PDB file of C-alpha atoms in Angstrom:
ATOM      1  CA  UNK A   1      -0.005   0.022  -0.007  1.00  0.00           C
ATOM      2  CA  UNK A   2       2.870   2.342   0.809  1.00  0.00           C
ATOM      3  CA  UNK A   3       6.315   2.665  -0.724  1.00  0.00           C
ATOM      4  CA  UNK A   4       8.048   0.248  -3.025  1.00  0.00           C
ATOM      5  CA  UNK A   5       9.776  -2.222  -0.673  1.00  0.00           C
ATOM      6  CA  UNK A   6       8.799  -5.852  -1.256  1.00  0.00           C
ATOM      7  CA  UNK A   7       8.342  -8.091   1.765  1.00  0.00           C
ATOM      8  CA  UNK A   8      11.015 -10.386   0.321  1.00  0.00           C
ATOM      9  CA  UNK A   9      13.557  -7.562   0.590  1.00  0.00           C
ATOM     10  CA  UNK A  10      13.645  -7.840   4.393  1.00  0.00           C
ATOM     11  CA  UNK A  11      16.250 -10.060   6.012  1.00  0.00           C
ATOM     12  CA  UNK A  12      15.291 -11.724   9.299  1.00  0.00           C
ATOM     13  CA  UNK A  13      18.097 -13.417  11.221  1.00  0.00           C
ATOM     14  CA  UNK A  14      19.125 -15.022  14.502  1.00  0.00           C
ATOM     15  CA  UNK A  15      18.844 -13.148  17.762  1.00  0.00           C
ATOM     16  CA  UNK A  16      16.598 -10.424  16.396  1.00  0.00           C
ATOM     17  CA  UNK A  17      18.830  -9.341  13.513  1.00  0.00           C
ATOM     18  CA  UNK A  18      16.850  -7.614  10.740  1.00  0.00           C
ATOM     19  CA  UNK A  19      18.034  -5.611   7.752  1.00  0.00           C
ATOM     20  CA  UNK A  20      16.794  -4.039   4.512  1.00  0.00           C
ATOM     21  CA  UNK A  21      18.281  -1.962   1.683  1.00  0.00           C
ATOM     22  CA  UNK A  22      16.953   1.076  -0.125  1.00  0.00           C
ATOM     23  CA  UNK A  23      18.531   3.119  -2.887  1.00  0.00           C
ATOM     24  CA  UNK A  24      20.930   4.923  -0.551  1.00  0.00           C
ATOM     25  CA  UNK A  25      20.649   3.240   2.862  1.00  0.00           C
ATOM     26  CA  UNK A  26      21.296  -0.064   4.566  1.00  0.00           C
ATOM     27  CA  UNK A  27      18.950  -0.391   7.546  1.00  0.00           C
ATOM     28  CA  UNK A  28      19.690  -2.748  10.423  1.00  0.00           C
ATOM     29  CA  UNK A  29      18.583  -3.387  13.979  1.00  0.00           C
ATOM     30  CA  UNK A  30      21.582  -2.356  16.130  1.00  0.00           C
ATOM     31  CA  UNK A  31      22.829  -3.618  19.427  1.00  0.00           C
ATOM     32  CA  UNK A  32      22.135  -1.348  22.361  1.00  0.00           C
ATOM     33  CA  UNK A  33      25.618   0.170  22.650  1.00  0.00           C
ATOM     34  CA  UNK A  34      25.801   0.798  18.902  1.00  0.00           C
ATOM     35  CA  UNK A  35      22.485   2.650  19.094  1.00  0.00           C
ATOM     36  CA  UNK A  36      23.685   4.838  21.974  1.00  0.00           C
ATOM     37  CA  UNK A  37      26.857   5.686  20.018  1.00  0.00           C
ATOM     38  CA  UNK A  38      24.800   6.471  16.870  1.00  0.00           C
ATOM     39  CA  UNK A  39      22.452   8.722  18.812  1.00  0.00           C
ATOM     40  CA  UNK A  40      25.459  10.673  20.079  1.00  0.00           C
ATOM     41  CA  UNK A  41      26.556  11.210  16.458  1.00  0.00           C
ATOM     42  CA  UNK A  42      23.147  12.209  15.134  1.00  0.00           C
ATOM     43  CA  UNK A  43      21.776  14.451  17.850  1.00  0.00           C
ATOM     44  CA  UNK A  44      22.889  18.094  17.571  1.00  0.00           C
ATOM     45  CA  UNK A  45      21.708  20.651  20.174  1.00  0.00           C
ATOM     46  CA  UNK A  46      18.438  21.311  18.359  1.00  0.00           C
ATOM     47  CA  UNK A  47      17.553  17.623  18.105  1.00  0.00           C
ATOM     48  CA  UNK A  48      18.435  17.021  21.796  1.00  0.00           C
ATOM     49  CA  UNK A  49      16.236  19.917  22.774  1.00  0.00           C
ATOM     50  CA  UNK A  50      13.227  18.777  20.689  1.00  0.00           C
ATOM     51  CA  UNK A  51      13.595  15.206  21.971  1.00  0.00           C
ATOM     52  CA  UNK A  52      13.959  16.391  25.563  1.00  0.00           C
ATOM     53  CA  UNK A  53      17.248  14.547  25.996  1.00  0.00           C
ATOM     54  CA  UNK A  54      19.236  17.299  27.689  1.00  0.00           C
ATOM     55  CA  UNK A  55      22.802  18.313  26.856  1.00  0.00           C
ATOM     56  CA  UNK A  56      24.241  14.818  27.283  1.00  0.00           C
ATOM     57  CA  UNK A  57      21.695  12.910  25.215  1.00  0.00           C
ATOM     58  CA  UNK A  58      19.370  10.116  26.411  1.00  0.00           C
ATOM     59  CA  UNK A  59      20.153   8.160  29.565  1.00  0.00           C
ATOM     60  CA  UNK A  60      20.549   4.484  28.637  1.00  0.00           C
ATOM     61  CA  UNK A  61      21.711   1.913  31.113  1.00  0.00           C
ATOM     62  CA  UNK A  62      24.654  -0.157  29.931  1.00  0.00           C
ATOM     63  CA  UNK A  63      23.989  -3.843  29.573  1.00  0.00           C
ATOM     64  CA  UNK A  64      26.902  -6.315  29.384  1.00  0.00           C
ATOM     65  CA  UNK A  65      24.860  -8.611  27.154  1.00  0.00           C
ATOM     66  CA  UNK A  66      24.481  -5.748  24.583  1.00  0.00           C
ATOM     67  CA  UNK A  67      21.227  -7.054  23.116  1.00  0.00           C
ATOM     68  CA  UNK A  68      19.669  -6.262  19.763  1.00  0.00           C
ATOM     69  CA  UNK A  69      17.233  -3.357  20.216  1.00  0.00           C
ATOM     70  CA  UNK A  70      14.102  -5.256  19.196  1.00  0.00           C
ATOM     71  CA  UNK A  71      11.225  -6.664  21.225  1.00  0.00           C
ATOM     72  CA  UNK A  72       7.504  -7.198  21.222  1.00  0.00           C
ATOM     73  CA  UNK A  73       7.321  -3.596  22.518  1.00  0.00           C
ATOM     74  CA  UNK A  74       9.172  -2.070  19.542  1.00  0.00           C
ATOM     75  CA  UNK A  75      12.387  -1.862  17.561  1.00  0.00           C
ATOM     76  CA  UNK A  76      15.092   0.585  16.620  1.00  0.00           C
ATOM     77  CA  UNK A  77      16.815   0.762  13.254  1.00  0.00           C
ATOM     78  CA  UNK A  78      20.019   2.487  12.154  1.00  0.00           C
ATOM     79  CA  UNK A  79      20.382   3.586   8.513  1.00  0.00           C
ATOM     80  CA  UNK A  80      23.916   3.727   7.151  1.00  0.00           C
ATOM     81  CA  UNK A  81      25.518   4.662   3.861  1.00  0.00           C
ATOM     82  CA  UNK A  82      26.330   1.202   2.421  1.00  0.00           C
ATOM     83  CA  UNK A  83      29.545   2.477   0.836  1.00  0.00           C
ATOM     84  CA  UNK A  84      31.071   4.316   3.790  1.00  0.00           C
ATOM     85  CA  UNK A  85      29.226   2.811   6.813  1.00  0.00           C
ATOM     86  CA  UNK A  86      28.448   6.310   8.095  1.00  0.00           C
ATOM     87  CA  UNK A  87      25.331   6.487  10.291  1.00  0.00           C
ATOM     88  CA  UNK A  88      22.864   8.670   8.482  1.00  0.00           C
ATOM     89  CA  UNK A  89      19.620   8.137  10.428  1.00  0.00           C
ATOM     90  CA  UNK A  90      17.969   6.369  13.314  1.00  0.00           C
ATOM     91  CA  UNK A  91      14.259   5.531  13.156  1.00  0.00           C
ATOM     92  CA  UNK A  92      12.299   3.241  15.392  1.00  0.00           C
ATOM     93  CA  UNK A  93       8.910   2.468  16.917  1.00  0.00           C
ATOM     94  CA  UNK A  94       7.783   1.627  20.408  1.00  0.00           C
ATOM     95  CA  UNK A  95       4.516   1.079  22.190  1.00  0.00           C
ATOM     96  CA  UNK A  96       3.029   4.336  23.423  1.00  0.00           C
ATOM     97  CA  UNK A  97       0.779   4.891  26.400  1.00  0.00           C
ATOM     98  CA  UNK A  98      -2.317   4.387  24.248  1.00  0.00           C
ATOM     99  CA  UNK A  99      -1.120   0.923  23.146  1.00  0.00           C
ATOM    100  CA  UNK A 100      -0.257   1.884  19.568  1.00  0.00           C
ATOM    101  CA  UNK A 101       3.233   1.608  18.083  1.00  0.00           C
ATOM    102  CA  UNK A 102       4.627   5.110  17.891  1.00  0.00           C
ATOM    103  CA  UNK A 103       7.301   6.055  15.332  1.00  0.00           C
ATOM    104  CA  UNK A 104      10.162   8.537  15.888  1.00  0.00           C
ATOM    105  CA  UNK A 105      13.607   9.233  14.549  1.00  0.00           C
ATOM    106  CA  UNK A 106      16.432  11.643  13.740  1.00  0.00           C
ATOM    107  CA  UNK A 107      18.836  12.328  10.913  1.00  0.00           C
ATOM    108  CA  UNK A 108      22.509  13.298  11.009  1.00  0.00           C
ATOM    109  CA  UNK A 109      22.762  17.098  10.616  1.00  0.00           C
ATOM    110  CA  UNK A 110      24.968  16.740   7.490  1.00  0.00           C
ATOM    111  CA  UNK A 111      22.341  14.573   5.751  1.00  0.00           C
ATOM    112  CA  UNK A 112      19.193  16.552   6.510  1.00  0.00           C
ATOM    113  CA  UNK A 113      17.029  17.982   3.717  1.00  0.00           C
ATOM    114  CA  UNK A 114      18.282  15.423   1.230  1.00  0.00           C
ATOM    115  CA  UNK A 115      15.459  12.894   1.659  1.00  0.00           C
ATOM    116  CA  UNK A 116      17.400  10.378   3.824  1.00  0.00           C
ATOM    117  CA  UNK A 117      14.895  10.743   6.710  1.00  0.00           C
ATOM    118  CA  UNK A 118      11.988   9.940   4.408  1.00  0.00           C
ATOM    119  CA  UNK A 119      13.902   6.957   2.939  1.00  0.00           C
ATOM    120  CA  UNK A 120      14.655   5.545   6.395  1.00  0.00           C
ATOM    121  CA  UNK A 121      11.066   6.160   7.617  1.00  0.00           C
ATOM    122  CA  UNK A 122       9.639   4.408   4.516  1.00  0.00           C
ATOM    123  CA  UNK A 123      11.822   1.324   5.196  1.00  0.00           C
ATOM    124  CA  UNK A 124      10.901   1.191   8.899  1.00  0.00           C
ATOM    125  CA  UNK A 125       7.191   1.596   8.158  1.00  0.00           C
ATOM    126  CA  UNK A 126       7.395  -1.144   5.516  1.00  0.00           C
ATOM    127  CA  UNK A 127       9.119  -3.400   8.065  1.00  0.00           C
ATOM    128  CA  UNK A 128       6.408  -2.666  10.630  1.00  0.00           C
ATOM    129  CA  UNK A 129       3.495  -3.330   8.265  1.00  0.00           C
ATOM    130  CA  UNK A 130       4.809  -6.114   5.987  1.00  0.00           C
ATOM    131  CA  UNK A 131       7.151  -8.017   8.326  1.00  0.00           C
ATOM    132  CA  UNK A 132       5.872  -7.454  11.835  1.00  0.00           C
ATOM    133  CA  UNK A 133       2.192  -7.220  10.849  1.00  0.00           C
ATOM    134  CA  UNK A 134       1.468  -3.889  12.561  1.00  0.00           C
ATOM    135  CA  UNK A 135      -1.687  -2.444  10.976  1.00  0.00           C
ATOM    136  CA  UNK A 136      -1.604   1.031  12.535  1.00  0.00           C
ATOM    137  CA  UNK A 137       1.412   3.205  13.343  1.00  0.00           C
ATOM    138  CA  UNK A 138       1.206   6.429  15.312  1.00  0.00           C
ATOM    139  CA  UNK A 139       3.524   9.445  15.544  1.00  0.00           C
ATOM    140  CA  UNK A 140       3.599  12.815  17.170  1.00  0.00           C
ATOM    141  CA  UNK A 141       5.417  16.086  16.643  1.00  0.00           C
ATOM    142  CA  UNK A 142       5.391  19.600  18.071  1.00  0.00           C
ATOM    143  CA  UNK A 143       2.812  21.868  16.536  1.00  0.00           C
ATOM    144  CA  UNK A 144       5.542  24.260  15.260  1.00  0.00           C
ATOM    145  CA  UNK A 145       7.909  21.578  13.939  1.00  0.00           C
ATOM    146  CA  UNK A 146       7.377  22.017  10.191  1.00  0.00           C
ATOM    147  CA  UNK A 147      10.210  19.628   9.262  1.00  0.00           C
ATOM    148  CA  UNK A 148       8.641  16.771  11.194  1.00  0.00           C
ATOM    149  CA  UNK A 149       5.212  17.544   9.831  1.00  0.00           C
ATOM    150  CA  UNK A 150       6.521  17.366   6.221  1.00  0.00           C
ATOM    151  CA  UNK A 151       8.483  14.166   7.072  1.00  0.00           C
ATOM    152  CA  UNK A 152       5.447  12.353   8.397  1.00  0.00           C
ATOM    153  CA  UNK A 153       3.053  13.573   5.704  1.00  0.00           C
ATOM    154  CA  UNK A 154       5.456  12.537   2.956  1.00  0.00           C
ATOM    155  CA  UNK A 155       5.528   9.030   4.390  1.00  0.00           C
ATOM    156  CA  UNK A 156       1.767   8.635   4.343  1.00  0.00           C
ATOM    157  CA  UNK A 157       0.900   9.657   7.895  1.00  0.00           C
ATOM    158  CA  UNK A 158      -2.292  11.631   8.340  1.00  0.00           C
ATOM    159  CA  UNK A 159      -2.878  14.076  11.205  1.00  0.00           C
ATOM    160  CA  UNK A 160      -5.500  13.338  13.802  1.00  0.00           C
ATOM    161  CA  UNK A 161      -7.822  16.071  14.986  1.00  0.00           C
ATOM    162  CA  UNK A 162      -6.912  18.155  17.995  1.00  0.00           C
ATOM    163  CA  UNK A 163      -3.832  19.055  19.984  1.00  0.00           C
ATOM    164  CA  UNK A 164      -2.468  16.900  22.776  1.00  0.00           C
ATOM    165  CA  UNK A 165       0.098  17.680  25.480  1.00  0.00           C
ATOM    166  CA  UNK A 166       3.143  15.445  25.774  1.00  0.00           C
ATOM    167  CA  UNK A 167       5.799  15.395  28.502  1.00  0.00           C
ATOM    168  CA  UNK A 168       9.400  15.005  27.357  1.00  0.00           C
ATOM    169  CA  UNK A 169      12.115  13.120  29.269  1.00  0.00           C
ATOM    170  CA  UNK A 170      13.534  16.428  30.542  1.00  0.00           C
ATOM    171  CA  UNK A 171      10.126  17.296  32.072  1.00  0.00           C
ATOM    172  CA  UNK A 172       9.055  19.903  29.550  1.00  0.00           C
ATOM    173  CA  UNK A 173       5.467  19.763  28.341  1.00  0.00           C
ATOM    174  CA  UNK A 174       4.807  20.482  24.675  1.00  0.00           C
ATOM    175  CA  UNK A 175       1.731  20.765  22.466  1.00  0.00           C
ATOM    176  CA  UNK A 176       1.729  18.068  19.814  1.00  0.00           C
ATOM    177  CA  UNK A 177      -0.097  16.918  16.723  1.00  0.00           C
ATOM    178  CA  UNK A 178      -0.841  13.180  16.642  1.00  0.00           C
ATOM    179  CA  UNK A 179      -0.498  11.271  13.344  1.00  0.00           C
ATOM    180  CA  UNK A 180      -1.396   7.804  12.126  1.00  0.00           C
ATOM    181  CA  UNK A 181      -0.639   5.601   9.184  1.00  0.00           C
ATOM    182  CA  UNK A 182      -2.821   2.585   8.374  1.00  0.00           C
ATOM    183  CA  UNK A 183      -2.091  -0.444   6.235  1.00  0.00           C
ATOM    184  CA  UNK A 184      -5.026  -2.897   6.329  1.00  0.00           C
ATOM    185  CA  UNK A 185      -2.991  -5.352   4.259  1.00  0.00           C
ATOM    186  CA  UNK A 186      -0.331  -5.642   6.976  1.00  0.00           C
ATOM    187  CA  UNK A 187       0.892  -9.222   7.522  1.00  0.00           C
ATOM    188  CA  UNK A 188       3.111 -10.858  10.122  1.00  0.00           C
ATOM    189  CA  UNK A 189       5.948 -12.659   8.389  1.00  0.00           C
ATOM    190  CA  UNK A 190       8.713 -12.563  11.056  1.00  0.00           C
ATOM    191  CA  UNK A 191       9.622 -16.171  11.884  1.00  0.00           C
ATOM    192  CA  UNK A 192      12.450 -15.473  14.345  1.00  0.00           C
ATOM    193  CA  UNK A 193      11.481 -15.287  18.006  1.00  0.00           C
ATOM    194  CA  UNK A 194      13.429 -12.750  20.057  1.00  0.00           C
ATOM    195  CA  UNK A 195      13.782 -11.906  23.725  1.00  0.00           C
ATOM    196  CA  UNK A 196      12.242  -8.577  24.691  1.00  0.00           C
ATOM    197  CA  UNK A 197      14.740  -5.843  25.688  1.00  0.00           C
ATOM    198  CA  UNK A 198      13.901  -4.599  29.189  1.00  0.00           C
TER     199      UNK A 198
END
């Protein structure tokens, strides 16, 4: 229904490993420490402020087992340039307070405004719908965040009516627009069980 990624293009491996390729990105589920390192590379001061992470980025407890960041409650993906291995974007989804899977992400400052965020979001949404069988995805963004609004709309998300307040990790409260993307043809194809990340 959305995009041009065939279900057969997704790779599903041992221990929660998943990957897919687009024209310019290789998308994989990272291990926890890799994700923390990638977030540090991608999040400039503006991104950290909008995400409510504070100056030092998100607080993530270290885990000696360094698991893949995928579970029944959601998954994170890192998009890299397949030629250089540079981390370009991070997009993921996790279960929100209303029970729906909520999408979010960020793009490396040097790669913004070139369509990489849209490309990564398209892949992650295709994964969610066509591999994990998630029919409805949700998202939210600040009412004044035009870049996020364009990003979501270009990927097939439609805004829901009304404004809702959302509390960020740093305690700030912001007015947000809620979005949703539906794919009634979604189908669960993932055959690899994985242990939820706590």
